[in-house]
């Protein structure tokens, strides 16, 4: 009775190598796309709001209190504190990062079972009735088929020794990290940060500012 | 669940470390520059708006983790 492990190994028999290599990369690419879309959706819905009567967006602001000590002319600290209220963009309070899969390692041992050299261009030329010598852009497409090698048994060993180990080794290591934010977004955040600085009132006297 | 972030001090531009949960609870945060005595806290009227955005951010983080696991 075949074990689950041998069934699993059989599923990877006769598979083009490009699929084994490409599948994890495609999965990582799709994951990155999903993450980017989620973050963009969050930014637009949570940190921006629509301007009435327009299609443009403006940053959501929250009000914050600032307090500072007042130093009197004699150098002593006043018991009263200077306070003011400023509007801070909500975007600057949220640690937005650009999370994505930044490293993938695919590792497996494979036994090559067959190689199919398909002269695609030659076939096309034959169909079109063109001569190979006329077209120098002939490309040979070599596709290799194989199965994951049993763990711990290099190819070349006898079948009897190989049958003891049905499980194969196929390892995919992925690492997700923070990529630098896009320049456009950093510029927007910088501009919003700079706008936090209070502007002194011209006609009002504000203590401490 | 809380997260930490920094904003520039309005007075001296030094970073002010902010914890989201403490911010929502009305805590004051002091500028990291010892010479600067600025403290900052959220206005009571803005707590709900900030809380809503922070919750959405947490949901996004959870969603991203689940997507990474399923991919």
PDB file of C-alpha atoms in Angstrom:
ATOM      1  CA  UNK A   1       0.000   0.000   0.000  1.00  0.00           C
ATOM      2  CA  UNK A   2       1.602   3.306  -1.021  1.00  0.00           C
ATOM      3  CA  UNK A   3       2.179   5.813   1.725  1.00  0.00           C
ATOM      4  CA  UNK A   4       1.047   9.424   1.647  1.00  0.00           C
ATOM      5  CA  UNK A   5       4.653  10.519   1.216  1.00  0.00           C
ATOM      6  CA  UNK A   6       5.155   8.419  -1.910  1.00  0.00           C
ATOM      7  CA  UNK A   7       1.884   9.784  -3.315  1.00  0.00           C
ATOM      8  CA  UNK A   8       3.149  13.281  -2.711  1.00  0.00           C
ATOM      9  CA  UNK A   9       6.435  12.484  -4.404  1.00  0.00           C
ATOM     10  CA  UNK A  10       4.599  11.008  -7.378  1.00  0.00           C
ATOM     11  CA  UNK A  11       2.743  14.281  -7.808  1.00  0.00           C
ATOM     12  CA  UNK A  12       6.077  15.965  -8.478  1.00  0.00           C
ATOM     13  CA  UNK A  13       7.165  13.365 -11.021  1.00  0.00           C
ATOM     14  CA  UNK A  14       7.559  14.436 -14.598  1.00  0.00           C
ATOM     15  CA  UNK A  15       7.038  18.067 -13.760  1.00  0.00           C
ATOM     16  CA  UNK A  16       8.787  20.787 -15.779  1.00  0.00           C
ATOM     17  CA  UNK A  17      11.524  22.361 -13.680  1.00  0.00           C
ATOM     18  CA  UNK A  18      10.361  25.843 -14.626  1.00  0.00           C
ATOM     19  CA  UNK A  19       7.116  25.194 -12.741  1.00  0.00           C
ATOM     20  CA  UNK A  20       8.941  24.161  -9.574  1.00  0.00           C
ATOM     21  CA  UNK A  21      11.051  27.312  -9.738  1.00  0.00           C
ATOM     22  CA  UNK A  22       8.344  29.658 -10.930  1.00  0.00           C
ATOM     23  CA  UNK A  23       5.474  28.716  -8.619  1.00  0.00           C
ATOM     24  CA  UNK A  24       6.972  30.190  -5.398  1.00  0.00           C
ATOM     25  CA  UNK A  25       8.053  33.332  -7.244  1.00  0.00           C
ATOM     26  CA  UNK A  26       4.574  33.783  -8.683  1.00  0.00           C
ATOM     27  CA  UNK A  27       3.008  33.250  -5.257  1.00  0.00           C
ATOM     28  CA  UNK A  28       5.338  35.864  -3.727  1.00  0.00           C
ATOM     29  CA  UNK A  29       4.565  38.310  -6.503  1.00  0.00           C
ATOM     30  CA  UNK A  30       0.821  37.864  -5.967  1.00  0.00           C
ATOM     31  CA  UNK A  31       1.253  38.277  -2.197  1.00  0.00           C
ATOM     32  CA  UNK A  32       3.186  41.514  -2.750  1.00  0.00           C
ATOM     33  CA  UNK A  33       0.442  42.821  -5.001  1.00  0.00           C
ATOM     34  CA  UNK A  34      -2.226  42.031  -2.417  1.00  0.00           C
ATOM     35  CA  UNK A  35      -0.233  43.722   0.354  1.00  0.00           C
ATOM     36  CA  UNK A  36       0.355  46.836  -1.723  1.00  0.00           C
ATOM     37  CA  UNK A  37      -3.316  47.092  -2.659  1.00  0.00           C
ATOM     38  CA  UNK A  38      -4.382  46.640   0.978  1.00  0.00           C
ATOM     39  CA  UNK A  39      -2.037  49.392   2.144  1.00  0.00           C
ATOM     40  CA  UNK A  40      -3.167  51.776  -0.554  1.00  0.00           C
ATOM     41  CA  UNK A  41      -6.811  51.098   0.268  1.00  0.00           C
ATOM     42  CA  UNK A  42      -6.085  51.724   3.942  1.00  0.00           C
ATOM     43  CA  UNK A  43      -4.270  54.980   3.224  1.00  0.00           C
ATOM     44  CA  UNK A  44      -7.082  56.318   1.097  1.00  0.00           C
ATOM     45  CA  UNK A  45      -9.920  55.236   3.387  1.00  0.00           C
ATOM     46  CA  UNK A  46      -8.439  55.852   6.847  1.00  0.00           C
ATOM     47  CA  UNK A  47      -6.121  58.813   6.335  1.00  0.00           C
ATOM     48  CA  UNK A  48      -7.845  60.828   3.628  1.00  0.00           C
ATOM     49  CA  UNK A  49     -11.336  62.134   3.087  1.00  0.00           C
ATOM     50  CA  UNK A  50     -13.147  63.451   0.055  1.00  0.00           C
ATOM     51  CA  UNK A  51     -13.420  67.163  -0.497  1.00  0.00           C
ATOM     52  CA  UNK A  52     -17.086  68.079  -0.853  1.00  0.00           C
ATOM     53  CA  UNK A  53     -18.044  68.903  -4.407  1.00  0.00           C
ATOM     54  CA  UNK A  54     -14.752  67.631  -5.773  1.00  0.00           C
ATOM     55  CA  UNK A  55     -13.065  64.370  -6.643  1.00  0.00           C
ATOM     56  CA  UNK A  56      -9.870  65.291  -4.795  1.00  0.00           C
ATOM     57  CA  UNK A  57      -8.895  64.022  -1.358  1.00  0.00           C
ATOM     58  CA  UNK A  58      -7.560  65.888   1.650  1.00  0.00           C
ATOM     59  CA  UNK A  59      -5.736  64.435   4.659  1.00  0.00           C
ATOM     60  CA  UNK A  60      -7.788  63.765   7.777  1.00  0.00           C
ATOM     61  CA  UNK A  61      -6.596  65.985  10.602  1.00  0.00           C
ATOM     62  CA  UNK A  62      -6.795  65.477  14.334  1.00  0.00           C
ATOM     63  CA  UNK A  63      -6.348  68.166  16.939  1.00  0.00           C
ATOM     64  CA  UNK A  64      -3.590  67.968  19.504  1.00  0.00           C
ATOM     65  CA  UNK A  65      -2.638  70.115  22.469  1.00  0.00           C
ATOM     66  CA  UNK A  66       0.878  71.389  22.909  1.00  0.00           C
ATOM     67  CA  UNK A  67       2.202  72.685  26.185  1.00  0.00           C
ATOM     68  CA  UNK A  68       5.533  74.374  26.838  1.00  0.00           C
ATOM     69  CA  UNK A  69       7.183  75.823  29.874  1.00  0.00           C
ATOM     70  CA  UNK A  70       7.606  79.594  29.999  1.00  0.00           C
ATOM     71  CA  UNK A  71      10.926  81.001  31.125  1.00  0.00           C
ATOM     72  CA  UNK A  72      10.594  84.347  32.854  1.00  0.00           C
ATOM     73  CA  UNK A  73      13.059  87.215  32.206  1.00  0.00           C
ATOM     74  CA  UNK A  74      14.877  86.440  35.470  1.00  0.00           C
ATOM     75  CA  UNK A  75      15.559  82.896  34.241  1.00  0.00           C
ATOM     76  CA  UNK A  76      13.060  81.165  36.486  1.00  0.00           C
ATOM     77  CA  UNK A  77      10.348  78.893  35.194  1.00  0.00           C
ATOM     78  CA  UNK A  78       6.815  80.196  35.253  1.00  0.00           C
ATOM     79  CA  UNK A  79       4.134  78.091  36.908  1.00  0.00           C
ATOM     80  CA  UNK A  80       1.868  78.732  33.953  1.00  0.00           C
ATOM     81  CA  UNK A  81       2.431  76.908  30.726  1.00  0.00           C
ATOM     82  CA  UNK A  82       1.958  78.142  27.193  1.00  0.00           C
ATOM     83  CA  UNK A  83      -0.541  75.984  25.394  1.00  0.00           C
ATOM     84  CA  UNK A  84      -1.982  75.875  21.951  1.00  0.00           C
ATOM     85  CA  UNK A  85      -3.932  73.504  19.743  1.00  0.00           C
ATOM     86  CA  UNK A  86      -2.640  72.333  16.400  1.00  0.00           C
ATOM     87  CA  UNK A  87      -4.084  70.148  13.692  1.00  0.00           C
ATOM     88  CA  UNK A  88      -1.944  67.117  12.874  1.00  0.00           C
ATOM     89  CA  UNK A  89      -2.453  64.918   9.815  1.00  0.00           C
ATOM     90  CA  UNK A  90      -3.576  61.480  10.937  1.00  0.00           C
ATOM     91  CA  UNK A  91      -1.225  60.002   8.362  1.00  0.00           C
ATOM     92  CA  UNK A  92       1.799  61.110  10.371  1.00  0.00           C
ATOM     93  CA  UNK A  93       0.688  59.175  13.465  1.00  0.00           C
ATOM     94  CA  UNK A  94       0.435  55.798  11.758  1.00  0.00           C
ATOM     95  CA  UNK A  95       3.637  53.847  11.093  1.00  0.00           C
ATOM     96  CA  UNK A  96       2.960  53.077   7.457  1.00  0.00           C
ATOM     97  CA  UNK A  97       5.479  50.700   6.015  1.00  0.00           C
ATOM     98  CA  UNK A  98       5.949  49.055   2.702  1.00  0.00           C
ATOM     99  CA  UNK A  99       5.728  45.435   3.766  1.00  0.00           C
ATOM    100  CA  UNK A 100       6.487  42.898   1.094  1.00  0.00           C
ATOM    101  CA  UNK A 101       8.233  39.612   0.400  1.00  0.00           C
ATOM    102  CA  UNK A 102      11.827  40.669  -0.222  1.00  0.00           C
ATOM    103  CA  UNK A 103      13.675  37.345  -0.241  1.00  0.00           C
ATOM    104  CA  UNK A 104      12.808  33.907  -1.573  1.00  0.00           C
ATOM    105  CA  UNK A 105      15.008  30.833  -1.481  1.00  0.00           C
ATOM    106  CA  UNK A 106      13.898  27.731  -3.342  1.00  0.00           C
ATOM    107  CA  UNK A 107      15.903  24.618  -2.673  1.00  0.00           C
ATOM    108  CA  UNK A 108      15.325  21.111  -3.992  1.00  0.00           C
ATOM    109  CA  UNK A 109      17.168  18.134  -5.424  1.00  0.00           C
ATOM    110  CA  UNK A 110      15.899  16.888  -8.729  1.00  0.00           C
ATOM    111  CA  UNK A 111      16.510  13.930 -10.939  1.00  0.00           C
ATOM    112  CA  UNK A 112      16.305  14.852 -14.576  1.00  0.00           C
ATOM    113  CA  UNK A 113      14.194  12.260 -16.342  1.00  0.00           C
ATOM    114  CA  UNK A 114      13.942  13.717 -19.805  1.00  0.00           C
ATOM    115  CA  UNK A 115      14.861  16.745 -21.814  1.00  0.00           C
ATOM    116  CA  UNK A 116      12.800  17.927 -24.692  1.00  0.00           C
ATOM    117  CA  UNK A 117      14.610  20.195 -27.086  1.00  0.00           C
ATOM    118  CA  UNK A 118      11.933  21.889 -29.047  1.00  0.00           C
ATOM    119  CA  UNK A 119      13.068  23.908 -31.993  1.00  0.00           C
ATOM    120  CA  UNK A 120      10.125  26.247 -32.001  1.00  0.00           C
ATOM    121  CA  UNK A 121      11.509  28.608 -34.572  1.00  0.00           C
ATOM    122  CA  UNK A 122      12.367  25.761 -36.925  1.00  0.00           C
ATOM    123  CA  UNK A 123       8.823  24.447 -36.738  1.00  0.00           C
ATOM    124  CA  UNK A 124       7.430  27.889 -37.443  1.00  0.00           C
ATOM    125  CA  UNK A 125       9.759  28.327 -40.368  1.00  0.00           C
ATOM    126  CA  UNK A 126       8.785  24.970 -41.792  1.00  0.00           C
ATOM    127  CA  UNK A 127       5.136  25.895 -41.524  1.00  0.00           C
ATOM    128  CA  UNK A 128       5.761  29.212 -43.233  1.00  0.00           C
ATOM    129  CA  UNK A 129       7.977  27.572 -45.846  1.00  0.00           C
ATOM    130  CA  UNK A 130      10.997  29.727 -44.920  1.00  0.00           C
ATOM    131  CA  UNK A 131      14.565  28.575 -45.035  1.00  0.00           C
ATOM    132  CA  UNK A 132      16.523  28.354 -41.762  1.00  0.00           C
ATOM    133  CA  UNK A 133      19.603  29.882 -43.300  1.00  0.00           C
ATOM    134  CA  UNK A 134      17.704  33.050 -44.091  1.00  0.00           C
ATOM    135  CA  UNK A 135      16.597  33.639 -40.530  1.00  0.00           C
ATOM    136  CA  UNK A 136      19.416  33.973 -37.987  1.00  0.00           C
ATOM    137  CA  UNK A 137      17.087  34.413 -35.009  1.00  0.00           C
ATOM    138  CA  UNK A 138      16.501  30.712 -34.487  1.00  0.00           C
ATOM    139  CA  UNK A 139      16.040  29.879 -30.806  1.00  0.00           C
ATOM    140  CA  UNK A 140      16.056  26.428 -29.321  1.00  0.00           C
ATOM    141  CA  UNK A 141      13.778  25.928 -26.343  1.00  0.00           C
ATOM    142  CA  UNK A 142      15.098  23.241 -24.004  1.00  0.00           C
ATOM    143  CA  UNK A 143      12.580  22.036 -21.455  1.00  0.00           C
ATOM    144  CA  UNK A 144      13.646  19.609 -18.752  1.00  0.00           C
ATOM    145  CA  UNK A 145      11.342  17.217 -16.949  1.00  0.00           C
ATOM    146  CA  UNK A 146      12.174  15.415 -13.746  1.00  0.00           C
ATOM    147  CA  UNK A 147      11.103  14.342 -10.316  1.00  0.00           C
ATOM    148  CA  UNK A 148      12.152  15.486  -6.887  1.00  0.00           C
ATOM    149  CA  UNK A 149      15.064  13.326  -5.793  1.00  0.00           C
ATOM    150  CA  UNK A 150      14.540  11.125  -2.743  1.00  0.00           C
ATOM    151  CA  UNK A 151      16.081  12.640   0.327  1.00  0.00           C
ATOM    152  CA  UNK A 152      19.679  11.625   1.030  1.00  0.00           C
ATOM    153  CA  UNK A 153      20.127   9.492  -2.071  1.00  0.00           C
ATOM    154  CA  UNK A 154      22.090  10.961  -4.911  1.00  0.00           C
ATOM    155  CA  UNK A 155      21.056   9.885  -8.357  1.00  0.00           C
ATOM    156  CA  UNK A 156      22.919   6.878  -9.638  1.00  0.00           C
ATOM    157  CA  UNK A 157      22.125   4.605  -6.728  1.00  0.00           C
ATOM    158  CA  UNK A 158      20.251   1.412  -7.323  1.00  0.00           C
ATOM    159  CA  UNK A 159      16.455   1.359  -7.316  1.00  0.00           C
ATOM    160  CA  UNK A 160      16.367  -0.990  -4.354  1.00  0.00           C
ATOM    161  CA  UNK A 161      18.237   1.420  -2.101  1.00  0.00           C
ATOM    162  CA  UNK A 162      16.155   4.348  -3.324  1.00  0.00           C
ATOM    163  CA  UNK A 163      12.840   2.758  -2.511  1.00  0.00           C
ATOM    164  CA  UNK A 164      13.510   3.041   1.224  1.00  0.00           C
ATOM    165  CA  UNK A 165      13.093   6.806   1.179  1.00  0.00           C
ATOM    166  CA  UNK A 166       9.959   8.072  -0.517  1.00  0.00           C
ATOM    167  CA  UNK A 167       9.954  11.613   0.832  1.00  0.00           C
ATOM    168  CA  UNK A 168      11.607  14.264  -1.262  1.00  0.00           C
ATOM    169  CA  UNK A 169      13.094  17.605  -0.361  1.00  0.00           C
ATOM    170  CA  UNK A 170      11.508  20.787  -1.675  1.00  0.00           C
ATOM    171  CA  UNK A 171      12.037  23.815   0.496  1.00  0.00           C
ATOM    172  CA  UNK A 172      10.807  27.334  -0.041  1.00  0.00           C
ATOM    173  CA  UNK A 173      12.010  30.018   2.334  1.00  0.00           C
ATOM    174  CA  UNK A 174      10.334  33.397   2.196  1.00  0.00           C
ATOM    175  CA  UNK A 175      11.135  36.515   4.141  1.00  0.00           C
ATOM    176  CA  UNK A 176       8.898  39.549   4.374  1.00  0.00           C
ATOM    177  CA  UNK A 177      10.517  42.849   5.212  1.00  0.00           C
ATOM    178  CA  UNK A 178       9.982  46.556   5.027  1.00  0.00           C
ATOM    179  CA  UNK A 179      10.947  48.070   1.748  1.00  0.00           C
ATOM    180  CA  UNK A 180      11.685  51.797   1.563  1.00  0.00           C
ATOM    181  CA  UNK A 181       8.536  53.813   1.047  1.00  0.00           C
ATOM    182  CA  UNK A 182       7.955  55.157  -2.451  1.00  0.00           C
ATOM    183  CA  UNK A 183       9.425  58.616  -2.975  1.00  0.00           C
ATOM    184  CA  UNK A 184       6.010  60.116  -3.682  1.00  0.00           C
ATOM    185  CA  UNK A 185       4.570  58.928  -0.390  1.00  0.00           C
ATOM    186  CA  UNK A 186       7.641  60.039   1.573  1.00  0.00           C
ATOM    187  CA  UNK A 187       7.345  63.485   0.050  1.00  0.00           C
ATOM    188  CA  UNK A 188       3.690  63.718   1.081  1.00  0.00           C
ATOM    189  CA  UNK A 189       4.512  62.623   4.647  1.00  0.00           C
ATOM    190  CA  UNK A 190       7.425  65.100   4.826  1.00  0.00           C
ATOM    191  CA  UNK A 191       5.178  67.917   3.693  1.00  0.00           C
ATOM    192  CA  UNK A 192       2.551  66.968   6.250  1.00  0.00           C
ATOM    193  CA  UNK A 193       5.205  66.737   8.984  1.00  0.00           C
ATOM    194  CA  UNK A 194       6.466  70.207   8.155  1.00  0.00           C
ATOM    195  CA  UNK A 195       2.932  71.534   8.436  1.00  0.00           C
ATOM    196  CA  UNK A 196       2.763  70.436  12.064  1.00  0.00           C
ATOM    197  CA  UNK A 197       4.933  73.397  13.043  1.00  0.00           C
ATOM    198  CA  UNK A 198       2.710  76.123  14.472  1.00  0.00           C
ATOM    199  CA  UNK A 199       2.449  79.411  12.640  1.00  0.00           C
ATOM    200  CA  UNK A 200       2.653  82.462  14.901  1.00  0.00           C
ATOM    201  CA  UNK A 201      -0.470  84.606  14.847  1.00  0.00           C
ATOM    202  CA  UNK A 202       0.072  88.145  13.561  1.00  0.00           C
ATOM    203  CA  UNK A 203      -2.662  90.028  15.395  1.00  0.00           C
ATOM    204  CA  UNK A 204      -2.911  87.909  18.492  1.00  0.00           C
ATOM    205  CA  UNK A 205      -0.363  87.680  21.235  1.00  0.00           C
ATOM    206  CA  UNK A 206       0.139  84.059  22.175  1.00  0.00           C
ATOM    207  CA  UNK A 207       2.016  83.401  25.362  1.00  0.00           C
ATOM    208  CA  UNK A 208       5.272  81.632  24.820  1.00  0.00           C
ATOM    209  CA  UNK A 209       5.115  81.633  20.990  1.00  0.00           C
TER     210      UNK A 209
ATOM    211  CA  UNK B   1      -2.965  46.263  20.401  1.00  0.00           C
ATOM    212  CA  UNK B   2      -0.747  49.282  20.380  1.00  0.00           C
ATOM    213  CA  UNK B   3       1.992  50.472  18.085  1.00  0.00           C
ATOM    214  CA  UNK B   4       4.730  53.027  18.440  1.00  0.00           C
ATOM    215  CA  UNK B   5       5.468  55.895  16.135  1.00  0.00           C
ATOM    216  CA  UNK B   6       7.267  59.223  16.232  1.00  0.00           C
ATOM    217  CA  UNK B   7       6.298  62.688  15.137  1.00  0.00           C
ATOM    218  CA  UNK B   8       8.540  65.739  14.969  1.00  0.00           C
ATOM    219  CA  UNK B   9       8.278  68.196  17.815  1.00  0.00           C
ATOM    220  CA  UNK B  10       6.487  71.342  16.604  1.00  0.00           C
ATOM    221  CA  UNK B  11       8.999  73.467  18.497  1.00  0.00           C
ATOM    222  CA  UNK B  12      12.408  71.874  17.888  1.00  0.00           C
ATOM    223  CA  UNK B  13      11.765  69.085  15.340  1.00  0.00           C
ATOM    224  CA  UNK B  14      13.213  66.438  17.650  1.00  0.00           C
ATOM    225  CA  UNK B  15      11.283  63.187  17.583  1.00  0.00           C
ATOM    226  CA  UNK B  16       8.443  62.641  20.028  1.00  0.00           C
ATOM    227  CA  UNK B  17       7.766  58.943  20.620  1.00  0.00           C
ATOM    228  CA  UNK B  18       4.077  58.154  20.705  1.00  0.00           C
ATOM    229  CA  UNK B  19       2.268  54.998  21.769  1.00  0.00           C
ATOM    230  CA  UNK B  20      -1.121  54.651  20.095  1.00  0.00           C
ATOM    231  CA  UNK B  21      -2.985  53.232  23.104  1.00  0.00           C
ATOM    232  CA  UNK B  22      -1.553  55.782  25.507  1.00  0.00           C
ATOM    233  CA  UNK B  23      -2.338  58.558  23.044  1.00  0.00           C
ATOM    234  CA  UNK B  24      -5.980  57.478  22.881  1.00  0.00           C
ATOM    235  CA  UNK B  25      -6.137  57.355  26.672  1.00  0.00           C
ATOM    236  CA  UNK B  26      -5.187  61.037  26.793  1.00  0.00           C
ATOM    237  CA  UNK B  27      -1.570  60.666  27.921  1.00  0.00           C
ATOM    238  CA  UNK B  28       0.951  63.433  27.313  1.00  0.00           C
ATOM    239  CA  UNK B  29       4.151  62.765  25.401  1.00  0.00           C
ATOM    240  CA  UNK B  30       7.298  64.743  26.035  1.00  0.00           C
ATOM    241  CA  UNK B  31       9.811  65.832  23.402  1.00  0.00           C
ATOM    242  CA  UNK B  32      12.986  63.723  23.385  1.00  0.00           C
ATOM    243  CA  UNK B  33      15.124  66.871  23.445  1.00  0.00           C
ATOM    244  CA  UNK B  34      15.929  67.540  27.107  1.00  0.00           C
ATOM    245  CA  UNK B  35      16.258  71.281  26.452  1.00  0.00           C
ATOM    246  CA  UNK B  36      12.752  71.383  24.977  1.00  0.00           C
ATOM    247  CA  UNK B  37       9.876  71.192  27.413  1.00  0.00           C
ATOM    248  CA  UNK B  38       7.133  70.605  24.872  1.00  0.00           C
ATOM    249  CA  UNK B  39       4.474  68.043  25.665  1.00  0.00           C
ATOM    250  CA  UNK B  40       1.804  66.891  23.263  1.00  0.00           C
ATOM    251  CA  UNK B  41      -1.533  65.159  23.778  1.00  0.00           C
ATOM    252  CA  UNK B  42      -4.589  64.450  21.714  1.00  0.00           C
ATOM    253  CA  UNK B  43      -7.666  66.631  21.887  1.00  0.00           C
ATOM    254  CA  UNK B  44     -10.717  64.894  23.324  1.00  0.00           C
ATOM    255  CA  UNK B  45     -12.758  65.640  20.223  1.00  0.00           C
ATOM    256  CA  UNK B  46     -10.303  63.818  17.956  1.00  0.00           C
ATOM    257  CA  UNK B  47     -10.021  60.585  19.918  1.00  0.00           C
ATOM    258  CA  UNK B  48     -12.789  58.793  18.024  1.00  0.00           C
ATOM    259  CA  UNK B  49     -11.318  59.733  14.644  1.00  0.00           C
ATOM    260  CA  UNK B  50      -7.858  58.511  15.648  1.00  0.00           C
ATOM    261  CA  UNK B  51      -9.239  55.362  17.276  1.00  0.00           C
ATOM    262  CA  UNK B  52     -11.091  54.458  14.098  1.00  0.00           C
ATOM    263  CA  UNK B  53      -7.953  54.837  11.984  1.00  0.00           C
ATOM    264  CA  UNK B  54      -5.803  52.883  14.463  1.00  0.00           C
ATOM    265  CA  UNK B  55      -8.323  50.028  14.478  1.00  0.00           C
ATOM    266  CA  UNK B  56      -8.316  49.969  10.688  1.00  0.00           C
ATOM    267  CA  UNK B  57      -4.530  49.865  10.753  1.00  0.00           C
ATOM    268  CA  UNK B  58      -4.573  46.877  13.130  1.00  0.00           C
ATOM    269  CA  UNK B  59      -7.093  45.116  10.897  1.00  0.00           C
ATOM    270  CA  UNK B  60      -4.841  45.743   7.916  1.00  0.00           C
ATOM    271  CA  UNK B  61      -1.871  44.231   9.751  1.00  0.00           C
ATOM    272  CA  UNK B  62      -3.882  41.115  10.630  1.00  0.00           C
ATOM    273  CA  UNK B  63      -5.158  40.846   7.063  1.00  0.00           C
ATOM    274  CA  UNK B  64      -1.598  41.150   5.703  1.00  0.00           C
ATOM    275  CA  UNK B  65      -0.397  38.381   8.014  1.00  0.00           C
ATOM    276  CA  UNK B  66      -3.197  36.088   6.898  1.00  0.00           C
ATOM    277  CA  UNK B  67      -2.487  36.832   3.248  1.00  0.00           C
ATOM    278  CA  UNK B  68       1.210  36.110   3.755  1.00  0.00           C
ATOM    279  CA  UNK B  69       0.388  32.793   5.434  1.00  0.00           C
ATOM    280  CA  UNK B  70      -2.050  31.713   2.726  1.00  0.00           C
ATOM    281  CA  UNK B  71       0.328  32.683  -0.102  1.00  0.00           C
TER     282      UNK B  71
END
